[in-house]
Amino acid sequence: YQRRVRGPLSLAMAAEHCFLPPSCFVAYPHASRVNCVRASRPFLFTGSDDGSGGQWDIETGRCVRRFVGHGQAVFGLWYGGGQLFTASQDRTARSWSVATHEPLTHFQRDMTVRGITYQQEPQSAKEDHEVEEIDCDQVYTGHRFGVHCVQEYEGSLYTGSIDETVRKYDISTAECVAVIEVDCMLTRMVLQDGFLFTSAMGDKNPEAKMIDLGSNECIRTFPCHSGDIISIALEDGLLFTTSGWPSSCVKVWDTTTGECVQDIGIPFVNDRLKTIRHGHTSPVRCIAVPPGAGTVITGSEDRTVKQWDVKTGKCLRTFEGHQNEVRGVCMDESGYVYSVGADKMAFQLWAYNTASFDHVVLSPKNSNS
């Protein structure tokens, strides 16, 4: 019947097989599983299971520096003011000076064959392309278990751990000046406008929390009715929380009232509807929200990255290039989306604010990989 009648369903199925040009994507191959990512042009920063951080040239896809020192996996990153902060399972956070280390320069080569000049890709100024290894400036200690998130806020460094505490440090001296008890295992946190927002894992009834930094008291909670709240994001007065199996969706909360204003993603249904659904089929592990909170980017254990319309809850795009679970997503100042995963890969994907949307993009190829 579908072969005879070109209805809406058949058109959607045909769109599923369209490809974008390979040049739309850049791949950044790693030596081990990649857990987190931050972007600030012209660089991309990643944290890996081997305990190192990487600094990548976004345009060329080359790794220009490695930040070594952690004894276990790096799970959290924060970059700002020329400093990179990393959080690790080895129970420490570390700071690294980025601005004082100039990137390796590149040059353009031209090759002439039989009177015709061909312009080659930029190459490393060093023929063997040496990667700088940078030592850390400060080590922030005190947590009893692994540190999974880190953020610089109002001149201080905050770290969140699965030991159910958030610690505040003096950045220059690495002295711990305050400890906040949050009563939940932390994998993500956001500090903004004098409040601390936390994710929640390991509880029977996990709920995100809004904590006043002045009194260190929880003033509002945001419950999750399905699995752990692995990741959160805050934008324009809205809190976005992820959920685990079986719903695998994103809830949007009004932070002033504590009410859920939107559910994004169709809950998994194991029947014929699965063939035409657009939601994630496994827990959502990471989330990023562009300025204005018009759309939201999600990464899941189902190996996909999706972009959603916040108002309608409609899935706008799906990227299926990862070969294992997606563990981190972020955006840069230009609006480009980046994802990292357990398949030891990082990808530069689409620009979230482009006008045209392709429903599904399959297996991008990259000339650099």
Short mmCIF file of C-alpha atoms in Angstrom, two decimals:
data_model
loop_
_atom_site.label_atom_id
_atom_site.label_comp_id
_atom_site.label_asym_id
_atom_site.label_seq_id
_atom_site.Cartn_x
_atom_site.Cartn_y
_atom_site.Cartn_z
CA TYR A 1 0.00 0.00 0.00
CA GLN A 2 2.80 2.41 0.86
CA ARG A 3 4.42 1.77 -2.51
CA ARG A 4 1.23 2.80 -4.29
CA VAL A 5 0.28 5.81 -2.14
CA ARG A 6 2.88 8.47 -1.30
CA GLY A 7 1.39 9.44 2.03
CA PRO A 8 2.97 11.34 4.95
CA LEU A 9 4.39 8.16 6.48
CA SER A 10 6.21 7.13 3.31
CA LEU A 11 7.62 10.63 2.92
CA ALA A 12 8.94 10.52 6.48
CA MET A 13 10.52 7.12 5.81
CA ALA A 14 12.19 8.46 2.67
CA ALA A 15 13.59 11.44 4.61
CA GLU A 16 15.13 9.04 7.10
CA HIS A 17 17.65 7.89 4.49
CA CYS A 18 18.92 11.31 3.42
CA PHE A 19 22.57 12.18 4.04
CA LEU A 20 24.24 15.49 4.75
CA PRO A 21 27.61 16.13 3.08
CA PRO A 22 30.57 14.60 5.02
CA SER A 23 32.04 18.12 5.39
CA CYS A 24 29.21 18.96 7.81
CA PHE A 25 30.87 16.81 10.47
CA VAL A 26 34.33 16.69 12.05
CA ALA A 27 35.47 13.64 14.04
CA TYR A 28 37.93 13.75 16.96
CA PRO A 29 39.17 10.19 17.66
CA HIS A 30 40.36 9.35 21.19
CA ALA A 31 42.35 6.51 22.73
CA SER A 32 39.76 5.72 25.42
CA ARG A 33 36.11 6.33 26.30
CA VAL A 34 35.16 10.02 26.35
CA ASN A 35 32.95 11.17 29.26
CA CYS A 36 32.58 14.96 28.98
CA VAL A 37 33.03 17.84 26.56
CA ARG A 38 33.22 21.65 26.56
CA ALA A 39 33.61 23.94 23.54
CA SER A 40 34.99 27.44 23.28
CA ARG A 41 36.15 28.35 19.79
CA PRO A 42 38.67 27.72 18.43
CA PHE A 43 39.11 24.82 20.87
CA LEU A 44 37.24 21.74 22.02
CA PHE A 45 38.00 20.23 25.44
CA THR A 46 37.32 16.59 26.33
CA GLY A 47 37.79 14.34 29.35
CA SER A 48 38.53 10.63 29.01
CA ASP A 49 38.66 7.36 30.92
CA ASP A 50 42.46 7.35 30.80
CA GLY A 51 42.53 10.27 33.27
CA SER A 52 43.57 12.90 30.76
CA GLY A 53 41.98 15.96 29.23
CA GLY A 54 42.36 16.87 25.59
CA GLN A 55 42.42 20.21 23.78
CA TRP A 56 41.44 19.98 20.11
CA ASP A 57 41.57 22.41 17.23
CA ILE A 58 37.92 22.52 16.14
CA GLU A 59 38.61 23.30 12.49
CA THR A 60 41.40 20.79 11.79
CA GLY A 61 40.30 18.03 14.18
CA ARG A 62 43.81 17.77 15.64
CA CYS A 63 44.66 17.28 19.30
CA VAL A 64 47.10 20.05 20.26
CA ARG A 65 47.45 19.45 24.02
CA ARG A 66 46.86 16.81 26.69
CA PHE A 67 46.27 17.65 30.34
CA VAL A 68 47.79 14.80 32.35
CA GLY A 69 47.79 14.22 36.11
CA HIS A 70 44.56 12.52 37.14
CA GLY A 71 44.86 8.90 38.25
CA GLN A 72 41.38 7.87 37.11
CA ALA A 73 38.67 8.84 34.62
CA VAL A 74 37.78 12.51 34.05
CA PHE A 75 34.00 13.04 34.36
CA GLY A 76 33.60 16.84 34.51
CA LEU A 77 34.98 19.91 32.74
CA TRP A 78 34.66 23.66 33.06
CA TYR A 79 36.44 26.28 30.99
CA GLY A 80 36.54 30.04 31.50
CA GLY A 81 38.95 32.95 31.87
CA GLY A 82 41.85 31.04 30.33
CA GLN A 83 41.57 28.23 32.89
CA LEU A 84 40.39 24.66 32.47
CA PHE A 85 39.01 22.80 35.48
CA THR A 86 38.65 19.01 35.52
CA ALA A 87 36.83 16.65 37.90
CA SER A 88 37.89 13.04 38.27
CA GLN A 89 37.01 9.70 39.81
CA ASP A 90 40.33 9.94 41.70
CA ARG A 91 38.47 12.22 44.20
CA THR A 92 40.20 15.42 43.06
CA ALA A 93 39.62 18.40 40.82
CA ARG A 94 42.47 20.18 39.05
CA SER A 95 43.06 23.51 37.31
CA TRP A 96 45.14 24.10 34.20
CA SER A 97 46.32 27.33 32.59
CA VAL A 98 45.33 27.40 28.94
CA ALA A 99 45.93 31.03 27.98
CA THR A 100 49.66 30.91 28.80
CA HIS A 101 50.26 28.04 26.40
CA GLU A 102 50.03 29.11 22.76
CA PRO A 103 48.65 26.47 20.38
CA LEU A 104 50.88 24.75 17.86
CA THR A 105 50.89 26.81 14.67
CA HIS A 106 49.75 25.45 11.32
CA PHE A 107 50.75 26.38 7.82
CA GLN A 108 49.23 25.98 4.36
CA ARG A 109 51.14 24.04 1.71
CA ASP A 110 50.71 24.19 -2.06
CA MET A 111 51.76 21.33 -4.32
CA THR A 112 52.48 21.86 -8.04
CA VAL A 113 52.12 18.91 -10.40
CA ARG A 114 52.71 19.41 -14.14
CA GLY A 115 52.16 23.13 -13.86
CA ILE A 116 48.91 22.86 -11.86
CA THR A 117 48.92 24.06 -8.24
CA TYR A 118 46.88 22.09 -5.71
CA GLN A 119 46.12 23.57 -2.30
CA GLN A 120 46.59 21.03 0.50
CA GLU A 121 45.03 20.92 3.94
CA PRO A 122 46.76 22.84 6.78
CA GLN A 123 49.49 20.72 8.32
CA SER A 124 51.15 20.82 11.72
CA ALA A 125 54.16 23.06 11.99
CA LYS A 126 55.99 20.02 13.41
CA GLU A 127 56.17 17.17 10.94
CA ASP A 128 55.50 14.47 13.56
CA HIS A 129 52.70 16.56 15.09
CA GLU A 130 53.83 16.47 18.71
CA VAL A 131 51.10 16.94 21.29
CA GLU A 132 51.95 19.17 24.24
CA GLU A 133 51.47 17.67 27.68
CA ILE A 134 50.50 20.25 30.32
CA ASP A 135 50.87 19.88 34.08
CA CYS A 136 48.18 21.19 36.42
CA ASP A 137 48.40 24.40 38.47
CA GLN A 138 46.33 23.37 41.51
CA VAL A 139 44.83 20.19 42.99
CA TYR A 140 41.56 20.45 44.95
CA THR A 141 41.13 17.63 47.47
CA GLY A 142 38.72 16.69 50.26
CA HIS A 143 36.01 14.51 48.67
CA ARG A 144 35.67 10.93 49.91
CA PHE A 145 34.53 9.54 46.57
CA GLY A 146 34.76 10.43 42.90
CA VAL A 147 34.19 14.01 41.73
CA HIS A 148 31.83 14.15 38.74
CA CYS A 149 31.14 17.85 38.18
CA VAL A 150 32.94 21.17 38.55
CA GLN A 151 32.02 24.82 37.97
CA GLU A 152 33.62 28.21 38.56
CA TYR A 153 31.09 30.64 40.06
CA GLU A 154 31.67 34.19 41.34
CA GLY A 155 35.43 33.70 41.73
CA SER A 156 35.22 30.37 43.56
CA LEU A 157 35.40 26.76 42.41
CA TYR A 158 32.57 24.35 43.25
CA THR A 159 32.91 20.58 42.94
CA GLY A 160 30.18 17.95 43.20
CA SER A 161 30.75 14.34 44.17
CA ILE A 162 28.97 11.03 44.64
CA ASP A 163 29.83 11.42 48.35
CA GLU A 164 26.69 13.63 48.45
CA THR A 165 28.52 16.91 49.05
CA VAL A 166 29.42 20.06 47.14
CA ARG A 167 32.67 21.75 48.15
CA LYS A 168 33.62 25.38 47.61
CA TYR A 169 37.31 26.22 47.07
CA ASP A 170 39.51 29.28 46.81
CA ILE A 171 40.80 28.91 43.25
CA SER A 172 44.27 30.35 43.84
CA THR A 173 45.08 28.51 47.10
CA ALA A 174 42.99 25.32 46.61
CA GLU A 175 41.68 25.75 50.17
CA CYS A 176 38.20 24.37 50.87
CA VAL A 177 36.14 27.17 52.41
CA ALA A 178 32.67 25.55 52.60
CA VAL A 179 30.92 22.18 52.37
CA ILE A 180 27.27 21.83 51.30
CA GLU A 181 25.39 18.61 52.15
CA VAL A 182 23.00 17.73 49.30
CA ASP A 183 21.89 14.22 50.41
CA CYS A 184 22.14 12.71 46.92
CA MET A 185 24.90 11.40 44.66
CA LEU A 186 25.85 14.18 42.25
CA THR A 187 26.72 13.73 38.60
CA ARG A 188 25.75 17.24 37.42
CA MET A 189 25.13 20.63 39.03
CA VAL A 190 24.41 24.18 37.91
CA LEU A 191 25.09 27.36 39.90
CA GLN A 192 23.19 30.48 38.86
CA ASP A 193 21.59 33.55 40.46
CA GLY A 194 22.60 32.52 43.98
CA PHE A 195 21.15 29.00 43.73
CA LEU A 196 22.61 25.52 43.36
CA PHE A 197 20.69 23.03 41.21
CA THR A 198 21.63 19.36 41.53
CA SER A 199 20.98 16.08 39.76
CA ALA A 200 20.23 12.93 41.75
CA MET A 201 21.31 9.30 41.53
CA GLY A 202 20.98 6.22 43.68
CA ASP A 203 17.80 7.23 45.55
CA LYS A 204 14.59 5.22 45.49
CA ASN A 205 12.70 8.36 44.48
CA PRO A 206 15.32 10.68 42.93
CA GLU A 207 14.57 14.39 42.71
CA ALA A 208 16.56 17.39 41.52
CA LYS A 209 17.06 20.09 44.13
CA MET A 210 17.23 23.88 44.24
CA ILE A 211 19.48 25.01 47.12
CA ASP A 212 19.94 28.57 48.37
CA LEU A 213 23.69 29.28 48.50
CA GLY A 214 23.16 31.82 51.27
CA SER A 215 21.52 29.45 53.74
CA ASN A 216 22.58 26.11 52.16
CA GLU A 217 18.96 24.97 52.51
CA CYS A 218 16.88 23.16 49.88
CA ILE A 219 13.95 25.40 48.96
CA ARG A 220 12.43 23.38 46.11
CA THR A 221 12.54 19.86 44.66
CA PHE A 222 11.78 18.49 41.20
CA PRO A 223 10.85 14.79 41.36
CA CYS A 224 11.60 12.20 38.70
CA HIS A 225 9.19 9.31 38.31
CA SER A 226 11.47 7.11 36.20
CA GLY A 227 15.07 6.21 37.03
CA ASP A 228 17.96 8.46 37.99
CA ILE A 229 18.32 12.13 37.10
CA ILE A 230 21.71 11.83 35.43
CA SER A 231 21.97 15.33 33.95
CA ILE A 232 20.37 18.77 34.29
CA ALA A 233 20.52 22.13 32.48
CA LEU A 234 19.22 25.59 33.34
CA GLU A 235 18.18 28.29 30.89
CA ASP A 236 15.80 31.25 30.95
CA GLY A 237 14.21 30.30 34.28
CA LEU A 238 13.56 26.73 33.15
CA LEU A 239 15.20 23.62 34.63
CA PHE A 240 15.66 20.65 32.31
CA THR A 241 16.06 17.22 33.93
CA THR A 242 16.73 13.88 32.26
CA SER A 243 15.06 10.62 33.22
CA GLY A 244 16.08 6.98 32.99
CA TRP A 245 14.30 3.85 31.89
CA PRO A 246 11.51 3.35 30.92
CA SER A 247 10.41 6.92 30.07
CA SER A 248 13.81 8.10 28.74
CA CYS A 249 12.54 11.66 28.31
CA VAL A 250 13.25 15.21 29.49
CA LYS A 251 11.12 17.16 31.93
CA VAL A 252 10.99 20.96 31.86
CA TRP A 253 10.31 22.76 35.16
CA ASP A 254 9.44 26.33 36.04
CA THR A 255 11.98 27.17 38.76
CA THR A 256 9.77 29.85 40.33
CA THR A 257 6.72 27.62 40.83
CA GLY A 258 8.26 24.15 40.80
CA GLU A 259 5.70 22.96 38.23
CA CYS A 260 6.48 20.66 35.31
CA VAL A 261 5.56 22.60 32.17
CA GLN A 262 6.60 20.11 29.47
CA ASP A 263 7.53 16.46 28.89
CA ILE A 264 9.87 16.08 25.93
CA GLY A 265 10.23 12.66 24.27
CA ILE A 266 7.70 9.91 23.70
CA PRO A 267 7.87 7.17 26.38
CA PHE A 268 9.06 3.85 25.03
CA VAL A 269 6.29 1.50 23.87
CA ASN A 270 7.35 -2.02 22.88
CA ASP A 271 4.85 -2.59 20.06
CA ARG A 272 4.29 -1.55 16.47
CA LEU A 273 4.54 2.16 17.43
CA LYS A 274 8.24 1.66 18.04
CA THR A 275 8.85 1.70 14.28
CA ILE A 276 7.62 5.29 13.90
CA ARG A 277 8.47 6.80 17.33
CA HIS A 278 11.00 9.63 17.64
CA GLY A 279 11.98 9.40 21.33
CA HIS A 280 15.01 7.79 22.96
CA THR A 281 14.85 4.05 23.65
CA SER A 282 17.42 4.11 26.49
CA PRO A 283 18.17 6.46 29.42
CA VAL A 284 19.13 10.05 28.55
CA ARG A 285 22.66 10.67 29.88
CA CYS A 286 23.37 14.27 28.88
CA ILE A 287 21.62 17.47 27.91
CA ALA A 288 22.41 20.94 26.57
CA VAL A 289 20.08 23.91 26.13
CA PRO A 290 20.79 26.80 23.69
CA PRO A 291 20.22 30.43 24.75
CA GLY A 292 16.53 31.25 24.85
CA ALA A 293 15.53 27.66 25.64
CA GLY A 294 13.75 27.24 22.31
CA THR A 295 15.28 23.82 21.69
CA VAL A 296 17.08 21.20 23.74
CA ILE A 297 19.84 18.74 22.76
CA THR A 298 19.91 15.27 24.35
CA GLY A 299 22.35 12.34 24.23
CA SER A 300 21.35 8.83 25.19
CA GLU A 301 22.57 5.30 25.82
CA ASP A 302 20.72 4.37 22.62
CA ARG A 303 23.72 5.90 20.75
CA THR A 304 21.80 8.87 19.36
CA VAL A 305 21.82 12.65 19.77
CA LYS A 306 18.48 14.39 19.31
CA GLN A 307 17.31 17.99 19.02
CA TRP A 308 13.81 18.84 20.31
CA ASP A 309 11.43 21.76 20.08
CA VAL A 310 10.66 22.76 23.67
CA LYS A 311 7.18 24.17 23.03
CA THR A 312 5.81 21.29 20.97
CA GLY A 313 8.02 18.46 22.25
CA LYS A 314 8.67 17.47 18.62
CA CYS A 315 11.94 15.79 17.64
CA LEU A 316 13.66 17.96 15.01
CA ARG A 317 16.84 15.98 14.31
CA THR A 318 18.54 12.72 15.16
CA PHE A 319 22.23 11.89 14.77
CA GLU A 320 23.12 8.17 14.60
CA GLY A 321 26.89 8.25 14.08
CA HIS A 322 28.04 6.95 17.48
CA GLN A 323 28.76 3.24 17.87
CA ASN A 324 28.20 3.22 21.64
CA GLU A 325 26.36 5.27 24.26
CA VAL A 326 26.56 9.07 24.10
CA ARG A 327 28.04 10.46 27.34
CA GLY A 328 28.25 14.21 26.74
CA VAL A 329 26.89 17.02 24.57
CA CYS A 330 27.64 20.75 24.45
CA MET A 331 27.52 23.82 22.20
CA ASP A 332 29.98 26.56 21.30
CA GLU A 333 29.45 30.30 20.79
CA SER A 334 28.67 29.78 17.10
CA GLY A 335 25.83 27.38 17.84
CA TYR A 336 27.52 24.15 16.75
CA VAL A 337 26.68 21.00 18.69
CA TYR A 338 29.33 18.53 19.88
CA SER A 339 28.90 15.03 21.25
CA VAL A 340 31.23 12.48 22.87
CA GLY A 341 30.69 8.83 23.62
CA ALA A 342 31.88 5.49 24.88
CA ASP A 343 32.98 4.64 21.33
CA LYS A 344 36.10 6.80 21.91
CA MET A 345 34.83 9.46 19.52
CA ALA A 346 33.85 13.11 19.62
CA PHE A 347 31.84 14.69 16.80
CA GLN A 348 31.07 18.21 15.67
CA LEU A 349 27.45 17.99 14.51
CA TRP A 350 24.99 20.57 13.18
CA ALA A 351 24.39 24.18 14.19
CA TYR A 352 21.29 24.13 16.42
CA ASN A 353 19.92 27.41 15.01
CA THR A 354 19.91 26.55 11.30
CA ALA A 355 16.61 26.93 9.52
CA SER A 356 16.39 23.54 7.78
CA PHE A 357 16.03 20.35 9.77
CA ASP A 358 16.82 16.81 8.63
CA HIS A 359 14.97 14.16 10.58
CA VAL A 360 17.72 11.53 10.69
CA VAL A 361 21.39 11.76 9.77
CA LEU A 362 23.22 8.46 9.41
CA SER A 363 26.89 7.56 9.94
CA PRO A 364 28.89 10.67 8.93
CA LYS A 365 32.25 10.12 7.27
CA ASN A 366 35.25 12.26 8.08
CA SER A 367 38.35 12.73 5.98
CA ASN A 368 40.47 13.24 9.12
CA SER A 369 39.56 9.91 10.77
#
